[in-house]
Coordinates of C-alpha atoms and ligand atoms in Angstrom, one line a residue:
M1 CA -65.6 18.0 -9.6
P2 CA -63.9 18.5 -6.2
T3 CA -61.1 16.0 -5.3
W4 CA -62.9 14.6 -2.3
L5 CA -65.9 13.8 -4.5
R6 CA -63.7 12.1 -7.1
D7 CA -62.1 10.0 -4.3
A8 CA -65.5 9.1 -2.9
V9 CA -66.6 7.5 -6.3
P10 CA -64.9 4.0 -5.7
F11 CA -66.4 3.9 -2.1
A12 CA -69.8 4.8 -3.4
I13 CA -69.6 2.0 -6.0
A14 CA -68.4 -0.5 -3.4
L15 CA -71.3 0.6 -1.1
L16 CA -73.8 0.1 -3.9
L17 CA -72.4 -3.3 -4.7
A18 CA -72.6 -4.3 -1.1
A19 CA -76.2 -3.1 -0.8
A20 CA -77.2 -4.9 -4.0
L21 CA -75.6 -8.2 -2.7
Y22 CA -77.4 -7.7 0.6
L23 CA -80.7 -7.3 -1.2
L24 CA -80.0 -10.4 -3.3
R25 CA -79.7 -12.2 0.1
Q26 CA -76.0 -12.6 -0.2
P27 CA -75.0 -11.0 3.2
E28 CA -71.6 -12.8 3.3
W29 CA -70.6 -11.4 -0.1
S30 CA -71.9 -8.0 0.9
L31 CA -69.7 -8.0 4.0
A32 CA -66.7 -9.3 2.1
V33 CA -67.0 -6.4 -0.5
L34 CA -67.1 -3.8 2.4
A35 CA -64.2 -5.4 4.2
L36 CA -62.0 -5.6 1.1
T37 CA -62.8 -2.0 0.2
L38 CA -61.7 -0.8 3.7
I39 CA -58.5 -2.9 3.7
A40 CA -57.5 -1.7 0.2
A41 CA -58.1 2.0 1.2
F42 CA -56.2 1.6 4.4
A43 CA -53.2 -0.2 2.7
Y44 CA -53.0 2.4 -0.1
N45 CA -53.0 5.3 2.3
Q46 CA -50.3 3.7 4.4
W47 CA -48.2 3.1 1.3
M48 CA -48.5 6.7 0.2
L49 CA -47.6 8.0 3.7
A50 CA -44.6 5.6 3.8
R51 CA -43.4 7.0 0.5
L52 CA -43.7 10.6 1.7
T53 CA -42.0 9.8 5.1
S54 CA -39.0 8.1 3.4
W55 CA -38.7 11.0 0.9
A56 CA -38.8 13.6 3.7
A57 CA -36.2 11.6 5.7
L58 CA -33.6 11.6 2.9
P59 CA -30.7 14.0 3.8
S60 CA -30.5 15.6 0.4
R61 CA -34.0 15.1 -0.9
R62 CA -34.4 13.7 -4.4
D63 CA -37.2 14.8 -6.6
L64 CA -40.6 13.5 -5.4
T65 CA -41.8 11.1 -8.2
R66 CA -45.5 10.7 -8.7
R67 CA -45.3 7.3 -10.4
G68 CA -47.9 4.9 -9.0
V69 CA -49.8 7.7 -7.3
S70 CA -53.5 7.4 -8.1
G71 CA -56.4 9.1 -6.3
A72 CA -57.2 12.7 -6.8
S73 CA -56.3 13.8 -3.2
W74 CA -52.9 12.0 -3.1
S75 CA -52.0 13.2 -6.7
E76 CA -52.7 16.7 -5.7
A77 CA -50.8 16.4 -2.4
F78 CA -47.7 14.9 -4.3
E79 CA -48.0 17.6 -7.0
R80 CA -48.1 20.5 -4.5
L81 CA -45.3 19.1 -2.3
S82 CA -43.1 18.5 -5.4
R83 CA -43.7 22.0 -6.7
G84 CA -43.1 23.6 -3.4
Y85 CA -39.9 21.6 -2.9
N86 CA -38.6 22.5 -6.4
T87 CA -39.2 26.2 -5.7
L88 CA -37.4 25.9 -2.4
K89 CA -34.5 24.1 -4.1
S90 CA -34.0 26.8 -6.7
E91 CA -34.3 29.5 -4.2
S92 CA -31.7 28.0 -1.9
E93 CA -29.5 27.4 -5.0
A94 CA -29.7 31.1 -5.8
L95 CA -29.0 32.0 -2.2
R96 CA -26.0 29.8 -2.1
T97 CA -24.6 31.4 -5.3
E98 CA -25.2 34.9 -3.8
L99 CA -23.6 33.9 -0.5
H100 CA -20.6 32.6 -2.4
S101 CA -20.2 35.9 -4.3
V102 CA -20.6 37.9 -1.0
H103 CA -17.9 35.8 0.6
T104 CA -15.5 36.2 -2.3
A105 CA -16.1 40.0 -2.3
V106 CA -15.7 40.2 1.5
D107 CA -12.5 38.2 1.3
K108 CA -11.2 40.8 -1.2
I109 CA -11.8 43.7 1.2
E110 CA -8.5 44.8 2.8
D111 CA -10.1 45.3 6.2
A112 CA -10.4 42.4 8.7
L113 CA -14.1 41.7 9.5
V114 CA -15.4 39.7 12.4
V115 CA -19.1 39.1 13.4
L116 CA -19.5 38.5 17.2
D117 CA -22.5 37.2 19.0
K118 CA -23.9 39.0 22.1
Y119 CA -21.3 37.2 24.3
S120 CA -18.5 38.5 22.0
H121 CA -17.9 35.0 20.6
I122 CA -16.8 34.7 17.0
E123 CA -19.7 33.9 14.7
W124 CA -18.0 34.6 11.3
S125 CA -14.8 36.2 10.0
N126 CA -13.3 37.0 6.6
Q127 CA -9.9 35.7 5.4
Q128 CA -8.1 38.9 6.4
A129 CA -9.4 38.6 10.0
Q130 CA -8.3 34.9 10.2
E131 CA -4.8 35.8 9.1
L132 CA -4.6 38.9 11.3
F133 CA -5.9 37.5 14.5
G134 CA -4.7 33.9 13.9
F135 CA -8.1 32.1 13.8
I136 CA -7.4 28.8 12.3
G137 CA -10.3 27.7 10.1
S138 CA -13.4 26.8 12.0
A139 CA -11.3 26.3 15.2
G140 CA -11.6 30.0 15.8
L141 CA -15.4 29.9 15.6
H142 CA -17.5 30.3 18.8
R143 CA -14.4 31.3 20.8
P144 CA -14.3 34.6 22.7
I145 CA -12.6 37.3 20.6
H146 CA -10.5 38.4 23.5
H147 CA -8.6 35.1 23.3
F148 CA -7.1 36.4 20.1
L149 CA -7.0 40.2 20.9
R150 CA -5.5 40.4 24.3
D151 CA -5.5 44.1 25.2
P152 CA -7.2 45.5 28.3
R153 CA -8.4 48.6 26.3
F154 CA -10.2 46.3 23.8
S155 CA -11.8 44.4 26.7
D156 CA -13.1 47.7 28.0
L157 CA -14.4 48.5 24.5
L158 CA -16.3 45.2 24.5
D159 CA -17.8 45.8 28.0
N160 CA -19.0 49.3 26.9
Q161 CA -20.6 47.8 23.8
F162 CA -22.5 45.2 25.8
H163 CA -25.5 47.5 26.6
A164 CA -25.1 49.7 23.6
K165 CA -27.9 50.4 21.1
A166 CA -27.8 49.1 17.5
G167 CA -25.6 51.3 15.4
H168 CA -23.4 52.5 18.3
V169 CA -19.8 52.7 17.1
Q170 CA -16.6 52.7 19.2
T171 CA -13.0 53.0 17.8
M172 CA -9.5 52.6 19.1
Q173 CA -6.0 52.3 17.8
I174 CA -3.9 49.3 18.6
S175 CA -0.7 47.6 17.6
L176 CA -0.6 43.8 17.2
H177 CA 2.3 41.6 18.3
N178 CA 2.3 39.6 15.1
R179 CA 2.5 42.8 12.9
P180 CA 5.4 44.7 14.5
G181 CA 5.5 48.4 13.5
A182 CA 1.9 48.4 12.1
I183 CA -0.9 50.5 13.6
F184 CA -4.5 49.2 13.3
Q185 CA -7.8 51.0 13.9
L186 CA -10.4 48.8 15.5
Q187 CA -14.1 49.7 15.0
L188 CA -16.8 47.9 17.0
I189 CA -20.3 48.4 15.7
S190 CA -23.4 47.2 17.6
G191 CA -25.9 45.3 15.5
E192 CA -29.3 43.8 16.2
H193 CA -29.9 41.2 19.0
G194 CA -26.6 42.1 20.6
Q195 CA -24.5 41.1 17.6
Q196 CA -21.4 43.2 16.9
L197 CA -19.2 43.8 13.9
L198 CA -15.5 44.3 14.5
I199 CA -13.5 46.0 11.7
A200 CA -9.7 46.1 11.9
R201 CA -8.0 48.5 9.4
D202 CA -4.3 48.9 8.8
I203 CA -3.8 52.7 9.2
T204 CA 0.0 52.7 9.5
R205 CA 0.5 54.8 6.4
Q206 CA -2.2 57.3 7.4
A207 CA -0.8 57.5 11.0
K208 CA 2.7 58.2 9.6
L209 CA 1.4 60.8 7.2
D210 CA -0.5 62.5 10.1
A211 CA 2.7 62.5 12.2
V212 CA 4.7 64.0 9.3
K213 CA 1.9 66.6 8.7
S214 CA 1.8 67.7 12.3
D215 CA 5.6 67.8 12.5
F216 CA 5.6 69.9 9.4
I217 CA 3.1 72.3 10.8
A218 CA 5.0 72.5 14.1
N219 CA 8.2 73.2 12.1
I220 CA 6.6 76.0 10.0
S221 CA 5.2 77.6 13.1
H222 CA 8.6 77.5 14.7
E223 CA 10.3 78.8 11.6
I224 CA 7.9 81.8 11.4
R225 CA 7.8 82.5 15.1
T226 CA 11.5 83.3 15.3
P227 CA 11.7 86.1 12.7
L228 CA 8.3 87.3 13.7
T229 CA 9.4 87.8 17.3
V230 CA 12.4 89.7 16.1
V231 CA 10.3 91.9 13.8
S232 CA 7.7 92.7 16.5
G233 CA 10.4 93.3 19.2
Y234 CA 12.3 95.8 17.0
T235 CA 9.1 97.5 15.8
E236 CA 8.0 98.0 19.4
T237 CA 11.5 99.4 20.3
L238 CA 11.3 101.8 17.3
L239 CA 7.8 102.9 18.3
D240 CA 8.5 103.3 22.1
L241 CA 12.0 104.8 22.0
D242 CA 13.1 108.0 20.4
L243 CA 16.3 106.5 18.9
E244 CA 19.0 108.2 16.9
K245 CA 18.8 108.0 13.1
G246 CA 21.8 105.6 12.9
E247 CA 20.3 103.3 15.6
Q248 CA 16.9 103.4 13.9
R249 CA 18.5 102.3 10.6
K250 CA 20.2 99.4 12.3
H251 CA 16.9 98.2 13.7
L252 CA 15.1 98.7 10.4
E253 CA 17.9 96.7 8.7
T254 CA 17.3 93.8 11.1
I255 CA 13.5 94.0 10.4
R256 CA 14.1 93.9 6.7
K257 CA 16.4 90.9 7.0
Q258 CA 13.9 89.0 9.1
S259 CA 11.1 89.9 6.7
Q260 CA 13.2 88.6 3.8
T261 CA 13.7 85.3 5.7
M262 CA 9.9 85.0 6.1
Q263 CA 9.4 85.8 2.4
N264 CA 12.0 83.1 1.5
L265 CA 10.3 80.6 3.7
V266 CA 6.9 81.3 2.1
A267 CA 8.3 81.1 -1.4
D268 CA 10.1 77.8 -0.7
L269 CA 7.0 76.4 0.9
L270 CA 4.9 77.3 -2.1
T271 CA 7.6 75.8 -4.4
L272 CA 7.7 72.6 -2.4
S273 CA 3.9 72.3 -2.2
S274 CA 3.5 72.8 -6.0
L275 CA 6.2 70.2 -6.6
E276 CA 4.5 67.7 -4.3
H277 CA 1.0 68.2 -5.5
S278 CA 1.4 68.9 -9.2
I279 CA 1.1 65.8 -11.3
D280 CA 4.0 65.2 -13.7
D281 CA 2.5 67.3 -16.4
K282 CA 5.3 69.9 -16.4
T283 CA 6.3 71.3 -19.8
E284 CA 9.7 70.2 -20.8
T285 CA 12.1 72.1 -23.1
N286 CA 15.7 71.8 -24.1
V287 CA 17.8 73.9 -21.8
D288 CA 21.2 74.9 -23.0
V289 CA 23.7 74.2 -20.2
T290 CA 26.1 77.0 -21.2
R291 CA 23.3 79.6 -21.2
L292 CA 21.9 78.2 -17.9
F293 CA 25.4 78.4 -16.3
A294 CA 25.9 82.0 -17.5
D295 CA 22.6 83.1 -15.8
I296 CA 23.4 81.3 -12.6
E297 CA 27.0 82.5 -12.5
Q298 CA 25.8 86.1 -12.5
E299 CA 23.6 85.5 -9.5
A300 CA 26.3 83.5 -7.7
R301 CA 28.8 86.4 -8.1
A302 CA 26.2 88.8 -6.8
L303 CA 25.5 86.6 -3.8
S304 CA 29.2 86.1 -3.1
A305 CA 30.0 89.8 -3.4
G306 CA 33.5 89.0 -4.5
Q307 CA 34.3 86.9 -1.4
H308 CA 34.8 83.6 -3.2
L309 CA 36.7 82.2 -6.1
I310 CA 34.0 81.1 -8.5
Q311 CA 34.3 79.0 -11.6
F312 CA 31.7 77.6 -14.0
K313 CA 32.8 75.1 -16.6
V314 CA 30.9 73.2 -19.4
E315 CA 33.1 70.3 -20.4
H316 CA 30.7 68.9 -23.0
P317 CA 28.3 71.5 -24.5
A318 CA 24.8 70.1 -24.5
S319 CA 21.1 70.7 -23.8
I320 CA 19.1 69.0 -21.1
R321 CA 15.5 68.1 -21.7
C322 CA 13.7 69.3 -18.5
S323 CA 11.3 71.7 -17.0
A324 CA 13.4 74.9 -17.4
D325 CA 12.3 76.7 -14.2
E326 CA 12.4 73.7 -12.0
F327 CA 15.9 72.6 -13.2
A328 CA 17.3 76.1 -12.9
S329 CA 15.9 76.4 -9.4
A330 CA 17.6 73.1 -8.4
V331 CA 21.0 74.2 -9.7
R332 CA 20.6 77.7 -8.2
N333 CA 19.8 76.1 -4.8
L334 CA 23.0 74.0 -4.9
V335 CA 25.2 77.0 -6.0
S336 CA 23.6 79.3 -3.3
N337 CA 24.3 76.6 -0.6
A338 CA 27.9 76.3 -1.8
I339 CA 28.5 80.0 -1.4
R340 CA 26.6 80.3 1.9
Y341 CA 28.5 77.4 3.5
T342 CA 31.9 78.4 2.2
P343 CA 33.8 81.0 4.3
K344 CA 35.3 84.1 2.7
G345 CA 38.2 83.3 0.4
G346 CA 36.9 79.8 -0.4
Q347 CA 36.4 78.2 -3.8
V348 CA 33.2 77.2 -5.6
N349 CA 33.4 75.2 -8.9
V350 CA 30.4 74.4 -11.0
S351 CA 30.8 72.0 -13.9
F352 CA 28.9 69.9 -16.4
K353 CA 30.3 66.8 -18.1
F354 CA 29.1 63.6 -19.7
D355 CA 30.8 60.6 -18.3
H356 CA 29.9 56.9 -18.0
R357 CA 26.8 57.4 -20.1
V358 CA 25.3 60.0 -17.7
G359 CA 25.4 63.7 -17.4
R360 CA 26.6 65.3 -14.3
I361 CA 26.3 68.8 -12.9
S362 CA 28.6 69.1 -10.0
V363 CA 28.7 72.0 -7.5
E364 CA 32.0 71.7 -5.5
D365 CA 33.0 73.9 -2.7
S366 CA 35.9 74.2 -0.2
G367 CA 33.5 75.1 2.6
V368 CA 32.6 73.8 6.1
G369 CA 31.7 70.3 4.9
I370 CA 29.2 68.0 6.5
A371 CA 29.7 65.1 8.9
P372 CA 28.7 61.6 7.4
E373 CA 25.8 61.1 9.9
H374 CA 24.0 64.2 8.6
I375 CA 24.3 63.4 4.9
P376 CA 21.3 60.9 4.5
R377 CA 19.0 63.4 6.3
L378 CA 19.9 66.6 4.4
T379 CA 17.0 66.4 2.0
E380 CA 14.4 66.2 4.8
R381 CA 12.3 69.3 5.1
F382 CA 13.8 71.7 7.7
Y383 CA 16.8 69.5 8.4
R384 CA 19.9 71.6 9.1
V385 CA 23.4 70.7 10.3
D386 CA 24.0 74.1 11.9
R387 CA 20.7 75.9 12.5
G388 CA 22.5 79.2 13.4
R389 CA 24.6 79.3 10.3
S390 CA 21.6 78.4 8.1
R391 CA 19.4 81.1 9.5
G392 CA 22.3 83.6 9.6
S393 CA 22.7 83.2 5.8
G394 CA 18.9 83.4 5.1
G395 CA 18.4 79.7 4.8
T396 CA 15.0 78.1 5.1
G397 CA 16.0 74.5 5.6
L398 CA 13.9 73.6 2.5
G399 CA 16.5 74.1 -0.3
L400 CA 17.7 70.5 -0.6
A401 CA 14.2 69.1 -0.1
I402 CA 13.2 71.1 -3.2
V403 CA 16.3 69.9 -5.1
K404 CA 15.6 66.3 -4.3
R405 CA 12.0 66.5 -5.5
I406 CA 12.9 68.2 -8.7
A407 CA 15.6 65.5 -9.3
N408 CA 13.0 62.8 -8.7
R409 CA 10.5 64.4 -11.1
H410 CA 13.3 64.3 -13.8
Q411 CA 14.5 60.8 -13.0
M412 CA 17.8 62.3 -11.8
E413 CA 19.9 61.4 -8.8
L414 CA 21.2 63.8 -6.2
E415 CA 24.7 62.7 -5.0
I416 CA 26.3 64.2 -2.0
K417 CA 30.0 63.8 -1.0
S418 CA 31.5 65.8 1.8
R419 CA 34.3 66.0 4.4
V420 CA 34.1 68.2 7.5
G421 CA 36.4 71.1 7.1
E422 CA 37.4 70.3 3.5
G423 CA 34.2 71.0 1.5
S424 CA 31.3 69.3 -0.3
T425 CA 30.3 68.2 -3.8
F426 CA 26.6 68.1 -4.6
S427 CA 26.0 66.5 -8.0
L428 CA 22.9 66.1 -10.2
V429 CA 23.2 62.9 -12.2
I430 CA 21.2 63.2 -15.4
P431 CA 20.1 60.2 -17.4
A432 CA 21.5 60.0 -20.9
G433 CA 18.0 60.1 -22.3
R434 CA 17.6 63.7 -21.2
I435 CA 20.9 64.9 -22.8
L436 CA 21.0 66.3 -26.3
F437 CA 24.3 67.1 -28.0
P438 CA 24.7 69.6 -30.8
Q439 CA 24.7 67.7 -34.2
S440 CA 28.2 68.9 -35.1
D441 CA 29.8 68.4 -31.6
A442 CA 32.5 65.7 -31.3
S443 CA 31.2 65.0 -27.8
R444 CA 28.1 63.5 -29.4
Q445 CA 30.3 60.6 -30.5
L446 CA 31.6 60.5 -27.0
A447 CA 28.1 60.2 -25.7
L448 CA 27.2 57.4 -28.1
A449 CA 30.5 55.5 -27.4
Ligands
ADP1 P1 19.3 75.8 4.2 O1 18.3 76.7 3.8 O2 19.4 75.6 5.7 O3 20.6 75.9 3.5 P2 19.1 73.3 2.7 O4 18.0 72.3 2.6 O5 19.5 73.9 1.4 O6 18.7 74.3 3.8 O7 20.3 72.6 3.3 C1 20.1 71.8 4.4 C2 21.3 71.8 5.3 O8 22.4 71.1 4.6 C3 21.9 73.1 5.6 O9 21.3 73.7 6.7 C4 23.3 72.9 5.8 O10 23.6 72.5 7.1 C5 23.6 71.7 4.9 N1 24.3 72.1 3.6 C6 23.7 72.3 2.4 N2 24.6 72.6 1.5 C7 25.8 72.6 2.1 C8 27.1 72.9 1.7 N3 27.4 73.1 0.4 N4 28.1 72.8 2.6 C9 27.8 72.5 3.9 N5 26.6 72.2 4.4 C10 25.6 72.3 3.5

């Protein structure tokens, strides 16, 4: 039976009763029954409406109880409202949980995020943005973003964005007074209904890397251009002029020397790049210092061509656990430098000893020496104290950078001591863990002492 028909039953009964009383010539009673029925219906409906109004007016609505509700229509209305409200309540609970997770996740993002309304007033921001721009809690809300980011270029960015379509992106780099030395990239993205998303990202590291990279490329270009100019100049001379044999030979010798410089440069660049990009998965072996010294001594004597007094000395015979090629290349670089920067008749001493629980390979020369202000920068790529002297002796400016990286990969230290005009000592300090003494050797006891 439909609800309205069920609700009509008491009225029908009252009407029948009133009609019966009227027919029994009791018109007063008949009228009284009709009046009582109307009053009761009116009072009941008012009560039900009052219950609903007071429930709806509660700030956090309690469950809608159906106790005392009779009548099919009211029961159904209460039932539907209660069901609808409970569905809404659980949906909003789920939304709140989701929003909380989104906020937690957004606060973990390293970038600062700010949502702006169409007038560039702050609508929402994450924790990073609050810290970066100094918004204090909700005090920052609804204030114009340019109160916190005072930069005319940023104001121009906001003006341009005003009429932009959704999805339009503008970027700029900026430094902020409260983060001295840091560089930030700002991204302004247009959203729907004039809203904008501002993203600020710290790109200091990337910017520095870019600067280093472009410096490096400029340096390489410069390093290659010099010998290349010489080679092409001399080649043209040889082609254009009909020179004497002796003169031709002199020019060819220069071309050969410059080509060698370029070859050295390419070889050093490749070594450096493989040291910087290869992960620490090098194969390590035990390298016998005496044997290593013997090999390098031969090369040193060939390079010196009898112009220096050269001495190699192993005070404590031992092996070093290392990548053999890399370690030999580090020592070879130091020895070659000692010979190249020591004038004719000078002395070069190379030694290995174990002292104060560390191993030490020292390359000491009586050469030109280095002023103190240059020492901290010697291991930078292409840093040279005397450009002419370095180039003249076939230097690439990369030798010590290579040595330093090899030392780092082996947890070794590169120590540099020098005095201008007196000479220099370059030492590789090797951790005890990398040194192995022969079982029978007395210096083993020394090592363990
Ligand atoms: P280069 O190829 O120019 O020798 P390195 O990286 O090996 O490049 O060395 C960097 C600079 O350090 C050299 O240009 C030189 O000025 C200085 N240097 C290196 N070793 C010595 C040394 N034993 N005596 C004096 N100066 C040195």
